[in-house]
mmCIF file of C-alpha atoms and ligand atoms in Angstrom:
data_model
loop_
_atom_site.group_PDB
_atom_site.id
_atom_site.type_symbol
_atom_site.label_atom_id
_atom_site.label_comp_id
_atom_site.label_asym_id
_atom_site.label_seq_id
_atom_site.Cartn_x
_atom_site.Cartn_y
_atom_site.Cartn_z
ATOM 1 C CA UNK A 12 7.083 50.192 5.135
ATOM 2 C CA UNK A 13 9.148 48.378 2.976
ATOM 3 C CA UNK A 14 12.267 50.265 3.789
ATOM 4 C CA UNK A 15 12.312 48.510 7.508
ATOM 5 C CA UNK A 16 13.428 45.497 8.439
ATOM 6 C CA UNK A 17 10.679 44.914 10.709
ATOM 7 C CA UNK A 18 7.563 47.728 11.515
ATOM 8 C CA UNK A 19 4.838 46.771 14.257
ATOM 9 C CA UNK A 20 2.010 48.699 14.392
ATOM 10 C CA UNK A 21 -0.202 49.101 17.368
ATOM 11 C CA UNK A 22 0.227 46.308 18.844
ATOM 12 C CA UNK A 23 -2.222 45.445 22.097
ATOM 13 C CA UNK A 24 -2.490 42.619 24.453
ATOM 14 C CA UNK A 25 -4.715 41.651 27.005
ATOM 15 C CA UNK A 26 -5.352 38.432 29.330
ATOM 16 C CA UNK A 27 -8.242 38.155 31.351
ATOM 17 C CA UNK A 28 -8.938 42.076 32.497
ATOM 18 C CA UNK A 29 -5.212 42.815 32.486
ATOM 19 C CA UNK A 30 -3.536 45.097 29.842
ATOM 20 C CA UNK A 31 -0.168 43.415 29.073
ATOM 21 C CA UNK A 32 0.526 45.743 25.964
ATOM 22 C CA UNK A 33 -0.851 49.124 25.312
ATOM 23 C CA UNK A 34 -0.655 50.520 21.526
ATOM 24 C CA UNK A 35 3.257 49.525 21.086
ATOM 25 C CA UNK A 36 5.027 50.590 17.887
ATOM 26 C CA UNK A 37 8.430 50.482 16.813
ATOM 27 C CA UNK A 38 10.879 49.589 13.560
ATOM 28 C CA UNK A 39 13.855 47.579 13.635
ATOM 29 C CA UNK A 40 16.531 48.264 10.398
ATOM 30 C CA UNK A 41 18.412 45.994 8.930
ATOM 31 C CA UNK A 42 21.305 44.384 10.452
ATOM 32 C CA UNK A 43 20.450 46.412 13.556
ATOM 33 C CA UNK A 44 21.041 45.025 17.547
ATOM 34 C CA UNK A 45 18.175 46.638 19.284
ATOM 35 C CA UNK A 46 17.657 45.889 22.996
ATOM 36 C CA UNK A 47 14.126 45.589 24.864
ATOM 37 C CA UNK A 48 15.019 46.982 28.544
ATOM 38 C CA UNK A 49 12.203 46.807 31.027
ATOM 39 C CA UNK A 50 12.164 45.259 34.441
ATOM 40 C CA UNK A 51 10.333 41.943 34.867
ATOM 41 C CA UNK A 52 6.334 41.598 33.952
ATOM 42 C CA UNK A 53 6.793 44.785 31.416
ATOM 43 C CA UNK A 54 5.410 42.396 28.640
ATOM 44 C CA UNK A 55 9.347 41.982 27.073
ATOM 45 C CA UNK A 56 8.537 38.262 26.170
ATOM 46 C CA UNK A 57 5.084 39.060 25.238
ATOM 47 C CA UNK A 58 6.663 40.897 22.139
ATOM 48 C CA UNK A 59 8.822 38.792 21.223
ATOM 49 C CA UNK A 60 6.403 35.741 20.763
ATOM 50 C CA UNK A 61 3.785 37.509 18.984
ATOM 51 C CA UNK A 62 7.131 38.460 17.063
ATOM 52 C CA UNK A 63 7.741 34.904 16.612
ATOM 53 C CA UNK A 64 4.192 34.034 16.127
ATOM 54 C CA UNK A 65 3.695 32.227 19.190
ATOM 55 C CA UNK A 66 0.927 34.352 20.362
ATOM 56 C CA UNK A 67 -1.998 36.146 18.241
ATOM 57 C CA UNK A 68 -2.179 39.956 19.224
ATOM 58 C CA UNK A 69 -5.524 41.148 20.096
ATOM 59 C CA UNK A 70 -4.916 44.593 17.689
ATOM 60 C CA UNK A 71 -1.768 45.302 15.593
ATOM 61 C CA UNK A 72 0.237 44.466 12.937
ATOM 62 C CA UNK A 73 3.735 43.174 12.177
ATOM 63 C CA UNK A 74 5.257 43.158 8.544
ATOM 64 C CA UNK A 75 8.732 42.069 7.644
ATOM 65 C CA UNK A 76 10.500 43.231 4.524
ATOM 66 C CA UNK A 77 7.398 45.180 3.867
ATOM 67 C CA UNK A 78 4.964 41.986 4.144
ATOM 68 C CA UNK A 79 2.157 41.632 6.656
ATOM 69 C CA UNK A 80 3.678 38.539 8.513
ATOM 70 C CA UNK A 81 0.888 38.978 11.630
ATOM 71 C CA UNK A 82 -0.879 35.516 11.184
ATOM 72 C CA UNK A 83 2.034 33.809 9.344
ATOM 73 C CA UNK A 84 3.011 30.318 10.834
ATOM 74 C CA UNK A 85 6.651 30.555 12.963
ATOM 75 C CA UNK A 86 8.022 28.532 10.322
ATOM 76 C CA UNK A 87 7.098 31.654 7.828
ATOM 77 C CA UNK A 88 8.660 34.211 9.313
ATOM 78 C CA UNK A 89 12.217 33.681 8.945
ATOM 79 C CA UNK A 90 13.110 34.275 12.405
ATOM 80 C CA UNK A 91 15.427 32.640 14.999
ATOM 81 C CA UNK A 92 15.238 32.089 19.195
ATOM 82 C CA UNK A 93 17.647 31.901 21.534
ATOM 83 C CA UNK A 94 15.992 31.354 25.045
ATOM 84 C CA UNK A 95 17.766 31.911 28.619
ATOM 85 C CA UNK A 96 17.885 28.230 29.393
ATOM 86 C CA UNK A 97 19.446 27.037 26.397
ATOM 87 C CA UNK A 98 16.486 24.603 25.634
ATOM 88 C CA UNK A 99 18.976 22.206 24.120
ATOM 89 C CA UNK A 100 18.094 18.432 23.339
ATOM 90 C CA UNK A 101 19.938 16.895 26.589
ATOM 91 C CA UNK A 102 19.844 13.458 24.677
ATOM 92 C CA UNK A 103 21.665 14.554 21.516
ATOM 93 C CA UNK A 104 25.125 15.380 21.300
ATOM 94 C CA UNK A 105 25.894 18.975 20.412
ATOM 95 C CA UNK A 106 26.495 18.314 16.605
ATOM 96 C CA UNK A 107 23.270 16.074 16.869
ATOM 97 C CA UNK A 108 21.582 19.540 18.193
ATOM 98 C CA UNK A 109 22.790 21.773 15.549
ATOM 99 C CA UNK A 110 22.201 19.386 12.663
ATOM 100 C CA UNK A 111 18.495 18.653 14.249
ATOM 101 C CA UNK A 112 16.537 21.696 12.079
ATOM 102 C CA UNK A 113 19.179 21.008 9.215
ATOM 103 C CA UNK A 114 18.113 17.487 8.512
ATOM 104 C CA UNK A 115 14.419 18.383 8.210
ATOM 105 C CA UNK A 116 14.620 20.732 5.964
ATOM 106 C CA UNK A 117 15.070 19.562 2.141
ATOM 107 C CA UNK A 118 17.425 22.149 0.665
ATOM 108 C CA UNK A 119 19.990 21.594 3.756
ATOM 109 C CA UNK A 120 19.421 17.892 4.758
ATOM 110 C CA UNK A 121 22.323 16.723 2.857
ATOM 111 C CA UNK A 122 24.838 18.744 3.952
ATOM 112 C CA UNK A 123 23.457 19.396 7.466
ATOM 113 C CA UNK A 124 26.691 17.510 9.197
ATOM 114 C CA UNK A 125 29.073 19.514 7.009
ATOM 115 C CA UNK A 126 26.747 23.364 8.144
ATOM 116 C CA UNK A 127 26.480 22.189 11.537
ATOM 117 C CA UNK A 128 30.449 21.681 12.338
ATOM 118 C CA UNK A 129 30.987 24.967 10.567
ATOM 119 C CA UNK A 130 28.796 26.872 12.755
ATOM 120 C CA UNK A 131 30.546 24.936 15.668
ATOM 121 C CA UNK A 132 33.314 26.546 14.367
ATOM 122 C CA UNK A 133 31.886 30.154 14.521
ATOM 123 C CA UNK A 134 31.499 29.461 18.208
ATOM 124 C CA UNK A 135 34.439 27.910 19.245
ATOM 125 C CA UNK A 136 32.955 24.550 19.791
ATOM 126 C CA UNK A 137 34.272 22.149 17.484
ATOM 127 C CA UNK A 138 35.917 19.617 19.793
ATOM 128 C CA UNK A 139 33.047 19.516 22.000
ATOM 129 C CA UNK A 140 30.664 18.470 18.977
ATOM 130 C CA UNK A 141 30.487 15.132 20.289
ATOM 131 C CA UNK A 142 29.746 15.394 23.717
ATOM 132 C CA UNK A 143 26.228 15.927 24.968
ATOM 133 C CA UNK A 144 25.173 19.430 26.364
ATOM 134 C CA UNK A 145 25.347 18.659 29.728
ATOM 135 C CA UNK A 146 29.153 18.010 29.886
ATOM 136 C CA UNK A 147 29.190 21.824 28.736
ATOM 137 C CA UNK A 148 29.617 24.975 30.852
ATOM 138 C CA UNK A 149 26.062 27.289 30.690
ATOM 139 C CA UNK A 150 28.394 29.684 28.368
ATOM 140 C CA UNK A 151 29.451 27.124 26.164
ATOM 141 C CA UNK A 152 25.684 25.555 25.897
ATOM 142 C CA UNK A 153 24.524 28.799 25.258
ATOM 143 C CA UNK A 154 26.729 29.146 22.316
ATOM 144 C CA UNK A 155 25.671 25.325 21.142
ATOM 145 C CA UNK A 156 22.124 27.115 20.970
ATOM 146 C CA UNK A 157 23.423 30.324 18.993
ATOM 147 C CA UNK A 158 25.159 27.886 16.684
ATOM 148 C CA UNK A 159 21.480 25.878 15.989
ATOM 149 C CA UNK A 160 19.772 29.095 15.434
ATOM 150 C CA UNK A 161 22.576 30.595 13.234
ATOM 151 C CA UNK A 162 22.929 27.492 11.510
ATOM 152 C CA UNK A 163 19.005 28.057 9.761
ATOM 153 C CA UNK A 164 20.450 31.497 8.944
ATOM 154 C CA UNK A 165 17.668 33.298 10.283
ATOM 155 C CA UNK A 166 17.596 37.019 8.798
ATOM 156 C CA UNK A 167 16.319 37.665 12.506
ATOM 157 C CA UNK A 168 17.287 36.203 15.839
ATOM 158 C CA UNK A 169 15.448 37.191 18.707
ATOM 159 C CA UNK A 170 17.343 36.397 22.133
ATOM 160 C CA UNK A 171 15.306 36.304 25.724
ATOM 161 C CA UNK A 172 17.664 37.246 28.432
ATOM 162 C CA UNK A 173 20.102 34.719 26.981
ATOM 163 C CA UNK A 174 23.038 35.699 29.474
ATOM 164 C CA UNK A 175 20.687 35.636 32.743
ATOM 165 C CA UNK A 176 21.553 32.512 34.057
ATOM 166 C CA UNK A 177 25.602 32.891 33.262
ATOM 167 C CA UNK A 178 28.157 34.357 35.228
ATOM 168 C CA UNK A 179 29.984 37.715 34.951
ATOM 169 C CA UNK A 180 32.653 36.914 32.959
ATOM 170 C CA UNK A 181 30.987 34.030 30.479
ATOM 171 C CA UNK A 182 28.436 37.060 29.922
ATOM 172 C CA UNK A 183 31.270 39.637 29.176
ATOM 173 C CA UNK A 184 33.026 37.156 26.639
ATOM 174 C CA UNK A 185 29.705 36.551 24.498
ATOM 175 C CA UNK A 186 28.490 39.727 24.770
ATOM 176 C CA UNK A 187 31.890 40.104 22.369
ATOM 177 C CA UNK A 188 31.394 37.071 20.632
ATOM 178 C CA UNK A 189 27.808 37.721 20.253
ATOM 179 C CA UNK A 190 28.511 41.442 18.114
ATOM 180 C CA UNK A 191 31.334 39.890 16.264
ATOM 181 C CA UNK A 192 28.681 36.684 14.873
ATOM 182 C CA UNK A 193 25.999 39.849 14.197
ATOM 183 C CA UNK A 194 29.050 41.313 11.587
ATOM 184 C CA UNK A 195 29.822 38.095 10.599
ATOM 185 C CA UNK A 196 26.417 36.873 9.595
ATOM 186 C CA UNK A 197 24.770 40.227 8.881
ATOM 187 C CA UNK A 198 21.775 38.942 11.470
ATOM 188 C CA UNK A 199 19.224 42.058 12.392
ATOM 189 C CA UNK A 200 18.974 41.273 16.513
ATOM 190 C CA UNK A 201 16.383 41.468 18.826
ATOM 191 C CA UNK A 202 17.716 41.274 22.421
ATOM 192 C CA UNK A 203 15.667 41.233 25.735
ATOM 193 C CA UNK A 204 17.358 42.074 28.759
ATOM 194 C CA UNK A 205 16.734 43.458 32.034
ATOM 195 C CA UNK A 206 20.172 44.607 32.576
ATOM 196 C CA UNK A 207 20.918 47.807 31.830
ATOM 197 C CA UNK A 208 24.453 47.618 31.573
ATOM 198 C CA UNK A 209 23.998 45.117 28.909
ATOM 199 C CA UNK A 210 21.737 47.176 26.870
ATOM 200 C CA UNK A 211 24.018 49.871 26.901
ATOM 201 C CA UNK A 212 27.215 47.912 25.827
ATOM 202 C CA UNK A 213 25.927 45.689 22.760
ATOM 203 C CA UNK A 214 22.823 47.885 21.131
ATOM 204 C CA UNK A 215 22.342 50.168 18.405
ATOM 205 C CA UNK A 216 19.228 51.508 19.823
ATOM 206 C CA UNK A 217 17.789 50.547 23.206
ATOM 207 C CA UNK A 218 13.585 50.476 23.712
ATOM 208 C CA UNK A 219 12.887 51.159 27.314
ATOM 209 C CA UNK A 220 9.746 49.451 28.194
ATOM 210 C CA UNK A 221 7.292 49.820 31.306
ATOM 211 C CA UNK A 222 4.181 47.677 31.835
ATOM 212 C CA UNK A 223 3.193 47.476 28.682
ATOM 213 C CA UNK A 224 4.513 50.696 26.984
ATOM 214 C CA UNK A 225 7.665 51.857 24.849
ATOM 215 C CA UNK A 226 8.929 54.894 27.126
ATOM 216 C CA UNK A 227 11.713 55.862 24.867
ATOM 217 C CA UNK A 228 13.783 54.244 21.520
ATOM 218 C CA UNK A 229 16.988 56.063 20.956
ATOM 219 C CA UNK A 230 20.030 55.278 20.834
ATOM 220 C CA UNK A 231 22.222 54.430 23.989
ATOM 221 C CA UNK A 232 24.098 58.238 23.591
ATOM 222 C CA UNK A 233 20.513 59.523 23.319
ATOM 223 C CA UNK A 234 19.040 58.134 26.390
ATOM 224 C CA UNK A 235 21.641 59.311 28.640
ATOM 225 C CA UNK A 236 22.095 62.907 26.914
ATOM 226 C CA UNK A 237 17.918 63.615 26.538
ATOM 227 C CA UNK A 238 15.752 60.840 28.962
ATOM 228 C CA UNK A 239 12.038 60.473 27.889
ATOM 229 C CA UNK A 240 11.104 61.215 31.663
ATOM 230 C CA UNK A 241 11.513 60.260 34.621
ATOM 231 C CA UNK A 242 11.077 56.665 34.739
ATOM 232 C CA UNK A 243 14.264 56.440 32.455
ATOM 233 C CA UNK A 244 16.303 58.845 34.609
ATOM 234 C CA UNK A 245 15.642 56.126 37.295
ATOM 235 C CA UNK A 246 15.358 52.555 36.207
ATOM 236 C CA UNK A 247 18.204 53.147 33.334
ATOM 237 C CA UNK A 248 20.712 55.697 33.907
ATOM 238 C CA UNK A 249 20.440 56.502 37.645
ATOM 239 C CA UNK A 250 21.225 52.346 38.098
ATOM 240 C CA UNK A 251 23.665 52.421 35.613
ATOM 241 C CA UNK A 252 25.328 55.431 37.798
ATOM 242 C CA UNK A 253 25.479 53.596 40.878
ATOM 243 C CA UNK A 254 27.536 50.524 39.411
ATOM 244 C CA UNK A 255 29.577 53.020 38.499
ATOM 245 C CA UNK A 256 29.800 54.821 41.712
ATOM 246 C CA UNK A 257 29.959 51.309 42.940
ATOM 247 C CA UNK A 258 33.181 50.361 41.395
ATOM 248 C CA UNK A 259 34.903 53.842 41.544
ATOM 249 C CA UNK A 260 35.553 53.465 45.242
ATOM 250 C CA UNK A 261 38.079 51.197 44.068
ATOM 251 C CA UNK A 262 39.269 53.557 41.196
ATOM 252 C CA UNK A 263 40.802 55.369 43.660
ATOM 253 C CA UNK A 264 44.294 56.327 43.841
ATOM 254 C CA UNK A 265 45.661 54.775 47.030
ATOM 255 C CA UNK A 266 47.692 57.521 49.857
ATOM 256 C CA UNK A 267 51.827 56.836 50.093
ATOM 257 C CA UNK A 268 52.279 55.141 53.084
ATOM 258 C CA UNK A 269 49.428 52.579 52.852
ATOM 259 C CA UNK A 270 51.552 49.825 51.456
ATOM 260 C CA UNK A 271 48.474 48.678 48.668
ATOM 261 C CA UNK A 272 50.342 48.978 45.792
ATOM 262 C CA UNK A 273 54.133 48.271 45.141
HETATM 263 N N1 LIG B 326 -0.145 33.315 29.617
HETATM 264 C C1 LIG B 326 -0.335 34.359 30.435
HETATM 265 N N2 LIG B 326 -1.494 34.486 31.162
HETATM 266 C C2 LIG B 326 -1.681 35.546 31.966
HETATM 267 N N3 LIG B 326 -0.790 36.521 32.169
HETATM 268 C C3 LIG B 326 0.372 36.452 31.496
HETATM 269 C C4 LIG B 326 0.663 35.376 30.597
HETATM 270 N N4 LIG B 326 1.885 35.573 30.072
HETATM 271 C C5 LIG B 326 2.343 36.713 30.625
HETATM 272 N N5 LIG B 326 1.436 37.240 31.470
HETATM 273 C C6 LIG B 326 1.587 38.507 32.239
HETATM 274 O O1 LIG B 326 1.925 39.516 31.308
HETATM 275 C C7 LIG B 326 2.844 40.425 31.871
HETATM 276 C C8 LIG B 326 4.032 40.544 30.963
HETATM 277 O O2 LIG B 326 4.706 39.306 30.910
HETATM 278 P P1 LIG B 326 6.047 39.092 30.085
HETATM 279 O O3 LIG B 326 5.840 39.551 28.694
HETATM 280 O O4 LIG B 326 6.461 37.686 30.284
HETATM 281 O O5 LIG B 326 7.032 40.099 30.839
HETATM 282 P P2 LIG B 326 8.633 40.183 30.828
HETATM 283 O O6 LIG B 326 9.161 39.270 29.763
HETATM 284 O O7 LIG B 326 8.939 41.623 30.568
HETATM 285 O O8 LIG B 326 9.091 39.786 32.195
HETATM 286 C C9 LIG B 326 3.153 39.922 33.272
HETATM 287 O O9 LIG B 326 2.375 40.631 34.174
HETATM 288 C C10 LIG B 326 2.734 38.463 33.212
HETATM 289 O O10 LIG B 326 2.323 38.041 34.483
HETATM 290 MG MG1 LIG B 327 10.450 37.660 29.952
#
């Protein structure tokens, strides 16, 4: 196992009589950006806190680095969370925010101030550092949270739907900005989403998830050449074909004589 970033091992779930994950296993490598696609209820969020250690699977394993990391405290583990609604102290300004984790811990509390305006930096944030959160744009408080959970330098950040609540264009920018910090810092990612145009444009490999079950891993190129069945043929690359279709309409190269281009 050791040669894995991360291996879980049959990994179950169940609340009340429901089954909210069925025998799930999967690796992530090192420094990889692996995407969890499923639509909504699929038990995306459910992995990523027992992940986190937020919730105790009822079977299954996860190890890290080739240690068994299953009933490890959060704190143990290593790992970083970005959440879709930012979850950023609205009383603090954003330097206040980033330094927060910084100052409790004893190997970075005295240069917290001096970590926390460089990973201001890394997001483009610097001359908002004084301002509180909620003079921000959802973008730019969404990169105030990256910063805080960079800042720890987590070997793994886990992200849940983190662009849901932004619009089109904030989401295409940090998609970007989001790949180049993975290079930067070297960060293995974990990324929910249910959009599958997302998936596709920022992961290495993409897990397809439906109630409860991996239907396919592979790689983006994979899952569109050779679909697991035909559950991926229609929630991923059948939607995925009708954006497409969608914007191609306007693709179109217009007739002489219709006066819509000069
Ligand atoms: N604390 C809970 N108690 C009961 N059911 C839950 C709880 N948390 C999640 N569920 C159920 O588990 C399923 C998976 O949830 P979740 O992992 O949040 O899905 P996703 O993140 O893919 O939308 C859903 O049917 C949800 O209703
Ligand atoms: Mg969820």
């Amino acid at each position: 196992m050791t040669n894995h970033k991360l291996v879980v091992r049959d990994l179950s779930v169940t609340m009340g009589k429901k089954q909210i994950l069925n025998h799930v296993n999967f690796e992530v490598e090192d420094g990889e950006f692996l995407s969890i696609l499923g639509p909504s209820g699929c038990g995306k969020t459910t992995i990523l806190r027992i992940l986190i250690g937020l919730l105790a699977p009822k079977t299954g394993t996860v190890h890290k680095d080739g240690v068994d990391i299953t009933k490890a405290s959060p704190s143990q583990r290593g790992m970083g969370i970005v959440f879709q609604n930012y979850a950023l102290f609205e009383n603090m300004t954003v330097l206040r925010n980033v330094e927060y984790a910084l100052r409790l811990n004893k190997e970075t509390k005295r240069q917290a101030r001096q970590i926390a305006m460089e990973m201001l930096r890394h997001v483009g944030l610097e001359e908002h550092a004084n301002k509180k959160p909620g003079k921000l744009s959802g973008g730019q408080q969404q990169r105030v949270a990256i910063a805080r959970t960079l800042a720890l330098h987590p070997d793994i950040i886990l992200f849940d739907e983190p662009m849901s609540a932004l619009d089109v264009d904030t989401r295409m920018t940090l998609r970007q900005e989001l790949k180049d910090l993975q290079k930067t810092f070297k960060t293995t990612m974990i990324y929910i989403t249910h959009d599958q145009e997302e998936a596709f444009a920022m992961s290495d490999r993409i897990m397809v998830m439906d109630e409860g079950v991996i239907v396919q891993i592979d790689t983006p190129e994979n899952i569109i050449r050779n679909p697991a069945d035909d559950y991926v043929r229609d929630f991923v690359i059948r939607n995925i074909q009708l954006k497409i279709d969608s914007l191609s309409r306007f693709a179109a190269v217009p007739e002489e004589g219709t006066g819509a281009v000069e």
